[in-house]
XYZ file of C-alpha atoms in Angstrom:
548
model
C -2.255 31.018 -5.509
C -5.180 29.735 -7.738
C -6.412 30.102 -11.173
C -9.633 31.732 -9.720
C -8.514 34.909 -8.225
C -10.179 36.107 -5.010
C -10.287 39.884 -4.327
C -11.137 41.535 -1.075
C -12.330 45.102 -1.855
C -12.381 47.370 1.269
C -14.048 50.611 0.785
C -16.547 53.239 2.120
C -19.453 51.929 0.105
C -19.527 54.750 -2.285
C -21.264 54.354 -5.730
C -17.792 54.137 -7.377
C -16.703 51.185 -5.388
C -20.102 49.405 -6.134
C -19.142 49.794 -9.806
C -15.624 48.607 -9.243
C -16.927 45.333 -7.573
C -19.399 44.877 -10.526
C -16.499 45.322 -13.126
C -14.311 42.769 -11.349
C -17.212 40.190 -11.003
C -18.065 40.621 -14.694
C -14.501 39.895 -15.438
C -14.647 36.513 -13.633
C -13.067 37.410 -10.380
C -14.496 36.427 -6.967
C -14.988 39.716 -5.198
C -15.859 40.117 -1.553
C -16.623 43.537 -0.078
C -17.078 43.831 3.679
C -19.144 46.528 5.303
C -16.264 47.877 7.521
C -12.742 47.261 8.667
C -13.766 44.825 11.430
C -15.863 42.614 9.074
C -12.988 42.870 6.462
C -10.628 40.988 8.882
C -13.174 38.401 9.531
C -13.914 37.879 5.707
C -10.195 37.837 4.965
C -9.517 35.049 7.379
C -12.507 33.154 6.023
C -11.830 33.475 2.315
C -8.006 34.136 2.220
C -8.104 36.318 -0.901
C -5.178 36.701 -3.262
C -5.459 40.579 -3.528
C -6.720 43.191 -1.132
C -7.856 46.524 -2.693
C -8.120 49.201 -0.045
C -9.608 52.676 -0.253
C -7.185 55.512 0.955
C -10.267 57.144 2.221
C -11.442 54.261 4.303
C -13.106 55.488 7.539
C -10.940 54.665 10.603
C -7.819 54.440 8.537
C -6.277 51.929 6.103
C -2.798 51.641 7.396
C -3.436 49.659 10.771
C -5.986 47.403 8.878
C -3.346 46.509 6.178
C -0.696 45.976 8.650
C -2.942 43.654 10.602
C -3.746 41.636 7.405
C 0.026 41.370 6.695
C 0.770 40.156 10.090
C -1.944 37.393 9.990
C -0.387 33.860 10.047
C -1.602 32.716 6.675
C 0.253 30.403 4.307
C 0.551 33.114 1.546
C 0.688 36.837 2.095
C -1.841 38.719 -0.027
C -0.988 41.490 -2.531
C -2.301 44.845 -1.289
C -3.280 47.523 -3.716
C -4.067 51.011 -2.320
C -6.550 53.243 -4.190
C -5.382 56.855 -3.910
C -5.854 59.978 -5.778
C -2.169 61.015 -5.606
C 0.462 58.488 -4.795
C 3.158 61.265 -4.588
C 1.914 61.883 -1.222
C 3.594 58.636 -0.228
C 6.876 59.105 -2.198
C 8.768 60.327 0.836
C 6.886 58.343 3.471
C 9.665 55.843 4.083
C 10.181 52.106 3.943
C 7.091 51.305 6.264
C 4.563 52.349 3.531
C 6.388 50.757 0.584
C 6.956 47.517 2.476
C 3.195 47.430 3.222
C 1.637 48.446 -0.126
C 2.526 46.377 -3.141
C 1.152 48.873 -5.747
C -1.327 51.732 -6.162
C -4.497 52.198 -8.025
C -5.022 55.826 -9.268
C -8.233 57.435 -8.397
C -10.802 58.135 -9.935
C -10.789 54.411 -11.234
C -11.915 53.628 -14.684
C -12.952 50.148 -15.703
C -10.123 49.895 -18.287
C -7.355 50.906 -15.952
C -8.639 48.794 -13.230
C -8.899 45.588 -15.291
C -5.561 46.233 -16.893
C -3.934 46.482 -13.540
C -5.859 43.551 -11.991
C -5.237 41.431 -15.042
C -1.627 42.091 -15.138
C -1.255 41.297 -11.455
C -3.296 38.143 -12.007
C -1.054 36.908 -14.859
C 2.059 37.622 -12.809
C 0.851 35.834 -9.863
C -0.568 32.931 -11.800
C 2.725 32.522 -13.727
C 4.713 32.357 -10.570
C 2.085 30.000 -9.058
C 2.229 27.751 -12.042
C 5.909 27.621 -12.005
C 6.027 26.774 -8.350
C 3.239 24.141 -8.872
C 5.108 22.616 -11.711
C 8.370 22.448 -9.787
C 6.560 20.918 -6.777
C 4.856 18.328 -8.884
C 7.972 17.617 -10.958
C 9.874 17.028 -7.430
C 7.054 14.803 -6.224
C 7.085 12.699 -9.415
C 10.842 12.030 -9.142
C 9.844 9.376 -6.578
C 9.558 5.921 -8.079
C 7.048 4.284 -7.876
C 4.379 6.891 -8.282
C 2.339 5.334 -5.571
C -0.253 6.239 -2.859
C 2.250 8.361 -1.026
C 2.900 10.554 -4.081
C -0.554 10.908 -5.770
C -2.348 12.507 -2.839
C 0.253 15.326 -2.746
C -0.059 15.892 -6.467
C -3.863 16.227 -6.112
C -3.599 18.430 -3.149
C -1.457 20.858 -5.193
C -3.936 20.793 -8.161
C -6.918 21.122 -5.770
C -5.727 24.297 -4.227
C -4.687 25.821 -7.492
C -8.006 25.235 -9.253
C -10.488 25.510 -6.335
C -11.397 22.000 -7.158
C -14.307 20.501 -5.257
C -13.527 17.120 -6.741
C -10.289 15.852 -8.201
C -8.749 12.432 -8.955
C -7.250 9.897 -11.259
C -9.159 7.154 -13.271
C -7.454 4.110 -14.777
C -9.082 1.377 -16.889
C -9.763 -1.885 -14.847
C -7.517 -4.608 -16.321
C -10.338 -7.191 -15.992
C -13.475 -5.472 -16.863
C -12.343 -2.277 -18.566
C -14.546 -0.202 -16.383
C -13.175 3.119 -14.949
C -11.353 2.572 -11.672
C -10.638 5.505 -9.354
C -7.238 4.928 -7.891
C -7.141 8.179 -5.896
C -9.815 10.976 -5.353
C -10.192 14.107 -3.151
C -13.071 16.511 -2.405
C -16.668 15.494 -2.880
C -15.807 12.299 -4.844
C -13.219 11.139 -2.279
C -15.607 8.271 -1.219
C -14.971 6.785 -4.670
C -11.313 6.131 -4.164
C -10.534 2.495 -4.923
C -13.795 1.863 -6.635
C -15.039 0.998 -10.020
C -17.512 3.033 -11.874
C -20.196 0.796 -13.513
C -21.326 1.591 -17.092
C -24.894 2.838 -16.140
C -27.073 5.780 -17.050
C -25.886 8.152 -14.153
C -23.450 9.904 -16.263
C -20.616 9.357 -13.958
C -19.146 6.710 -16.216
C -19.285 8.933 -19.116
C -17.648 11.755 -17.071
C -14.960 9.711 -15.519
C -14.152 7.251 -18.305
C -10.526 6.280 -18.471
C -10.118 5.662 -22.135
C -10.620 9.174 -23.567
C -7.967 10.234 -26.070
C -8.727 13.920 -25.935
C -9.104 16.615 -23.217
C -12.773 17.235 -22.264
C -13.828 20.670 -21.006
C -17.244 21.242 -19.713
C -17.439 25.022 -18.968
C -21.112 24.844 -18.103
C -21.563 21.659 -16.132
C -25.372 22.217 -15.537
C -26.036 22.758 -19.236
C -23.906 19.608 -20.076
C -26.110 17.497 -17.690
C -29.282 18.877 -19.356
C -27.918 18.218 -22.929
C -27.265 14.543 -22.223
C -29.976 13.880 -19.813
C -27.810 13.058 -16.704
C -28.724 13.862 -13.255
C -25.767 13.766 -11.083
C -26.690 15.713 -7.952
C -26.530 12.421 -6.041
C -22.990 11.710 -7.123
C -21.449 14.282 -4.909
C -21.089 16.865 -7.740
C -23.690 19.145 -6.739
C -22.714 22.798 -6.927
C -20.097 21.963 -9.625
C -19.918 24.835 -12.298
C -17.349 23.294 -14.645
C -15.544 20.030 -15.247
C -12.359 18.976 -17.169
C -10.647 15.669 -17.879
C -7.158 15.385 -19.340
C -5.867 11.952 -20.664
C -2.619 10.610 -19.376
C -1.329 8.699 -22.345
C 1.533 8.613 -24.881
C 2.161 6.794 -28.067
C 2.191 3.353 -26.595
C 0.301 3.452 -23.270
C -2.988 4.695 -21.678
C -2.486 5.286 -18.087
C -5.987 6.794 -17.505
C -7.239 10.349 -16.931
C -6.823 13.272 -14.584
C -10.134 14.853 -13.943
C -11.389 17.776 -11.638
C -14.594 19.724 -10.985
C -14.571 23.334 -9.859
C -17.136 25.762 -8.278
C -15.635 28.295 -10.789
C -15.743 28.320 -14.605
C -12.750 26.591 -16.066
C -11.444 28.254 -19.128
C -9.604 26.681 -22.135
C -6.213 28.154 -21.071
C -6.563 26.252 -17.740
C -6.764 22.992 -19.607
C -3.464 23.846 -21.335
C -1.819 24.077 -17.941
C -3.618 20.732 -16.952
C -2.210 19.158 -20.014
C 1.261 20.222 -18.978
C 0.538 18.471 -15.600
C -0.720 15.479 -17.399
C 2.411 15.269 -19.469
C 4.495 15.293 -16.298
C 2.268 12.531 -14.802
C 2.453 10.397 -17.979
C 6.290 10.752 -18.097
C 6.474 9.719 -14.448
C 4.192 6.696 -14.941
C 5.968 5.622 -18.122
C 9.316 5.851 -16.306
C 7.767 3.739 -13.465
C 6.545 1.245 -16.174
C 10.009 0.998 -17.436
C 11.580 0.673 -14.195
C 9.106 -2.080 -13.269
C 9.686 -3.833 -16.715
C 13.404 -3.628 -16.129
C 13.037 -5.093 -12.670
C 10.804 -7.883 -13.970
C 13.428 -8.546 -16.705
C 16.129 -8.616 -14.230
C 14.121 -10.971 -11.965
C 13.414 -13.290 -14.988
C 17.037 -12.971 -16.011
C 18.185 -13.920 -12.504
C 15.756 -16.882 -12.482
C 17.039 -18.124 -15.833
C 20.611 -17.703 -14.791
C 19.775 -19.572 -11.488
C 17.966 -22.287 -13.501
C 20.896 -22.584 -15.965
C 23.412 -22.623 -13.174
C 21.373 -25.332 -11.420
C 21.315 -27.288 -14.705
C 24.988 -27.037 -15.134
C 25.622 -27.852 -11.565
C 23.399 -30.958 -11.880
C 25.121 -31.874 -15.210
C 28.533 -31.394 -13.464
C 27.455 -33.516 -10.582
C 26.169 -36.083 -13.004
C 29.524 -36.046 -14.746
C 31.188 -36.504 -11.415
C 28.786 -39.369 -10.551
C 29.499 -41.025 -13.996
C 33.252 -40.626 -13.560
C 32.978 -42.238 -10.125
C 30.782 -44.974 -11.509
C 33.353 -45.608 -14.144
C 36.075 -45.787 -11.604
C 33.918 -47.989 -9.367
C 33.082 -50.155 -12.322
C 36.689 -50.633 -13.282
C 37.587 -51.333 -9.707
C 34.649 -53.711 -9.094
C 35.280 -55.698 -12.477
C 39.051 -55.920 -11.644
C 38.116 -57.241 -8.179
C 35.464 -59.694 -9.541
C 37.890 -60.949 -12.366
C 40.749 -61.332 -10.087
C 39.341 -64.099 -7.885
C 38.348 -66.622 -10.645
C 41.531 -65.814 -12.579
C 43.640 -66.388 -9.456
C 41.747 -69.617 -8.741
C 42.282 -70.798 -12.385
C 45.966 -70.056 -12.002
C 46.128 -71.981 -8.774
C 44.381 -74.997 -9.878
C 46.247 -75.038 -13.210
C 49.460 -75.090 -11.059
C 47.967 -77.784 -8.838
C 47.349 -79.965 -11.827
C 50.965 -79.749 -12.841
C 52.513 -80.172 -9.431
C 49.901 -81.340 -7.090
C 48.741 -84.791 -5.949
C 47.491 -86.782 -8.863
C 44.815 -88.496 -6.822
C 43.082 -85.018 -6.381
C 43.232 -84.271 -10.131
C 39.426 -84.688 -10.617
C 38.782 -82.241 -7.898
C 41.232 -79.708 -9.411
C 39.507 -80.048 -12.802
C 36.065 -79.493 -11.134
C 37.361 -76.247 -9.594
C 38.707 -75.165 -12.827
C 35.469 -75.870 -14.578
C 33.570 -74.044 -11.779
C 35.693 -70.846 -11.880
C 35.682 -70.824 -15.649
C 31.887 -70.829 -15.543
C 31.848 -68.083 -13.010
C 34.285 -65.992 -15.187
C 32.051 -66.655 -18.251
C 28.872 -65.509 -16.417
C 30.692 -62.385 -15.150
C 31.832 -61.437 -18.585
C 28.394 -62.237 -20.094
C 26.639 -60.102 -17.484
C 29.071 -57.145 -18.102
C 28.571 -57.314 -21.774
C 24.791 -57.636 -21.370
C 24.703 -54.543 -19.186
C 26.905 -52.522 -21.493
C 24.804 -53.568 -24.421
C 21.667 -52.535 -22.772
C 22.998 -48.994 -21.926
C 24.349 -48.649 -25.590
C 21.179 -49.787 -27.201
C 18.834 -47.902 -24.854
C 15.619 -47.138 -26.935
C 16.892 -48.741 -30.166
C 15.319 -52.230 -29.863
C 11.813 -52.561 -31.271
C 9.015 -53.261 -28.651
C 6.444 -55.632 -29.895
C 3.139 -56.969 -28.355
C 3.866 -59.799 -25.791
C 1.631 -62.101 -23.890
C 3.194 -61.986 -20.470
C 1.454 -64.987 -19.108
C 2.883 -67.213 -21.794
C 6.358 -65.740 -21.336
C 6.265 -66.227 -17.402
C 4.966 -69.773 -17.850
C 7.878 -70.755 -20.163
C 10.556 -69.416 -17.749
C 8.886 -71.024 -14.757
C 8.864 -74.376 -16.556
C 12.652 -74.067 -17.493
C 13.690 -73.048 -14.029
C 11.466 -75.772 -12.378
C 13.005 -78.507 -14.536
C 16.517 -77.457 -13.574
C 16.024 -77.567 -9.780
C 14.315 -80.968 -9.155
C 17.170 -81.954 -6.961
C 16.410 -79.129 -4.511
C 13.600 -79.176 -2.005
C 11.819 -76.196 -3.601
C 8.258 -76.056 -4.912
C 7.507 -73.424 -7.543
C 3.857 -72.360 -8.101
C 2.624 -70.256 -10.810
C -0.775 -68.266 -10.690
C -1.571 -66.419 -13.952
C -4.186 -63.735 -14.199
C -6.328 -64.962 -17.124
C -7.562 -61.376 -17.885
C -4.115 -59.955 -18.291
C -3.767 -57.466 -21.147
C -0.739 -57.689 -23.416
C 2.338 -55.484 -22.914
C 4.648 -53.906 -25.463
C 8.303 -55.063 -24.938
C 11.430 -56.810 -26.048
C 10.838 -60.500 -25.507
C 14.391 -61.617 -24.993
C 14.886 -58.704 -22.483
C 11.682 -59.544 -20.508
C 12.800 -63.280 -20.444
C 16.084 -62.185 -18.997
C 14.319 -60.180 -16.208
C 12.178 -63.138 -15.262
C 15.074 -65.538 -15.411
C 17.339 -63.334 -13.224
C 14.577 -62.933 -10.544
C 13.765 -66.627 -10.499
C 17.361 -67.769 -10.434
C 17.901 -65.273 -7.449
C 14.946 -66.720 -5.666
C 16.237 -70.326 -6.321
C 19.855 -69.382 -5.259
C 18.874 -67.780 -1.984
C 16.242 -70.407 -0.910
C 17.421 -73.726 0.218
C 13.944 -75.278 0.808
C 10.455 -73.971 0.788
C 8.231 -72.410 -1.949
C 8.603 -69.882 -4.756
C 5.435 -68.228 -5.824
C 5.089 -66.631 -9.269
C 1.982 -64.756 -10.302
C 0.754 -62.184 -12.861
C -1.937 -59.613 -12.128
C -3.588 -56.597 -13.748
C -3.744 -53.696 -11.414
C -6.716 -51.689 -12.770
C -6.439 -48.791 -10.352
C -2.935 -48.011 -11.599
C -3.463 -49.583 -15.131
C -0.400 -51.666 -14.896
C 0.551 -55.246 -15.805
C 2.562 -56.873 -13.133
C 4.336 -60.059 -12.219
C 5.739 -61.007 -8.872
C 8.242 -63.477 -7.689
C 8.052 -64.459 -3.928
C 10.458 -66.765 -2.078
C 10.784 -68.105 1.459
C 14.619 -67.766 1.524
C 16.976 -65.857 3.791
C 15.691 -62.413 2.918
C 17.525 -59.137 2.722
C 18.676 -56.868 5.596
C 16.701 -53.562 5.608
C 19.945 -51.526 5.357
C 20.956 -53.486 2.129
C 17.599 -52.962 0.336
C 18.410 -49.326 -0.925
C 21.658 -50.830 -2.682
C 20.557 -54.069 -4.112
C 20.107 -52.701 -7.618
C 23.552 -51.112 -7.756
C 26.244 -52.710 -9.770
C 28.319 -55.321 -8.027
C 26.562 -54.779 -4.714
C 25.853 -57.986 -2.730
C 24.133 -58.105 0.515
C 25.820 -59.142 3.739
C 23.425 -62.122 4.051
C 24.612 -63.593 0.626
C 28.202 -62.916 1.438
C 28.208 -64.570 4.745
C 26.376 -67.532 3.178
C 29.026 -67.741 0.471
C 26.259 -67.841 -2.204
C 28.117 -67.228 -5.521
C 27.167 -64.210 -7.655
C 28.537 -61.165 -9.577
C 26.185 -58.494 -8.180
C 25.039 -57.570 -11.734
C 21.853 -59.546 -12.067
C 19.546 -57.034 -10.438
C 21.260 -54.213 -12.081
C 20.576 -55.649 -15.482
C 16.776 -56.279 -14.297
C 16.442 -52.645 -13.343
C 17.960 -51.383 -16.548
C 15.562 -53.482 -18.678
C 12.413 -52.466 -16.586
C 13.154 -48.864 -16.892
C 13.704 -49.130 -20.658
C 10.262 -50.522 -20.850
C 8.930 -47.558 -18.810
C 8.141 -49.734 -15.933
C 9.133 -50.032 -12.257
C 10.486 -52.707 -9.910
C 10.046 -52.768 -6.163
C 11.056 -55.179 -3.341
C 9.760 -56.153 0.040
C 11.953 -58.305 2.298
C 12.668 -59.341 5.849
C 15.643 -61.372 7.041
C 14.687 -65.092 7.467
C 11.203 -64.669 5.889
C 12.084 -64.175 2.179
C 11.680 -61.576 -0.403
C 9.034 -60.318 -2.965
C 10.165 -58.715 -6.178
C 7.323 -56.959 -8.298
C 7.699 -55.743 -11.826
C 4.917 -53.379 -13.351
C 4.698 -52.567 -17.037
C 2.436 -50.201 -18.871
C -0.198 -52.158 -20.959
C -0.356 -52.344 -24.651
C -2.789 -49.737 -25.868
C -4.512 -50.981 -28.922
């Protein structure tokens, strides 16, 4: 069924039937009148009319012709009206006639009676067709999303209903605002998936996607002449009328539904189009809500995952801190136990041992006391650094002068060792911002380690400005025993001592490099090490320069 009713009038070409066809055409119906029964079948199969009006006096008989039409394999069976002077003749004809004929037209026909009957039939058929179309489209639009699999079916239903030679959807392009045709059928099908530029062709004005009201152009040719548009080249040649209906609600504009027809579109048709547009708008709004809910769920899941990961990291960090605390207590207990046991041993020997070895016992007591004192000092220093992180003021410091002072102090204390300390400053070194006492401790710890693990050879100390990285650095390089590769990742851990130093029985607490790393990190710097067993080690500390 379509809004534009097609009627096939089969008659004997009398003057009355010529008037009948004229009445129907004047009323806006498309009327086809074949010359005879044979041509009627051909015309019926070509046009597929909705109503067949047949004259009872048709030469050759009407019954077989109507039966043949009913039996044709078409999608929709037509409504057959038989024009007859006395329908009582068929009152006792049986079911075969009443099953074949849907209604009668009394002869002689008058214009009023004819149009009343046809208009009534048209309204009934149209109401049924509208109901069916609305149900079909509502069923289609239950699918989410309203995607390319749904829209073509919706357009196909409407194209058939309105005899549309062009039909489609236009939405505003998100980037340019120009009309973008998401789907089109008919003569404008080639525009599917394309933007319509804002030019003088009239197509932009016709298919604009931001209209807020229904546009009905009953006379398309006159509309073109009024606005000076020439649209024959656009694919709309032969279009008699055009309509656009907005797809929008109070909050969103989803575009427009538009169609062109070879028949005249009346205002009542746009009301039905508005109902279709309302269904589409509701479906698109529902799709938008579903999309927003899905996006919100995705974002919520991401936030939950992020928060879960943060909590997991915090939990793992707490576990690490708890393990570090346990390790710290265990390590401190271990490190304290040895010098304390030694103190107890030599105190006992002083009281009960050989008097001739008293001086040796006192030396060991002094040595273990100093070791215990250094261990306690290092533990307190490390704890103090962690507790005061970020609290100490950072002042401008001349790193060259600081390094030179530490080198001089260490060099004077190792004159008895066969070690040569060389210092090479970078005279163009910019100042750094730091805590003087802490940086002195970094240099002292690194130089003391170099001296401790180097029996003879050289120790090279230098400062340098790395302009590519914009960092101020100083390095301490020795020619001592070096560090095993597998020990390097752990040398900055608390109480860790490399196997080289343990085997060589070099004294130490394993806290010196931990203190160095803590101070360097508090100064937003970094420390690196390069070493090879038997070839020595190089420690490099880099700090950000003072920005004046």
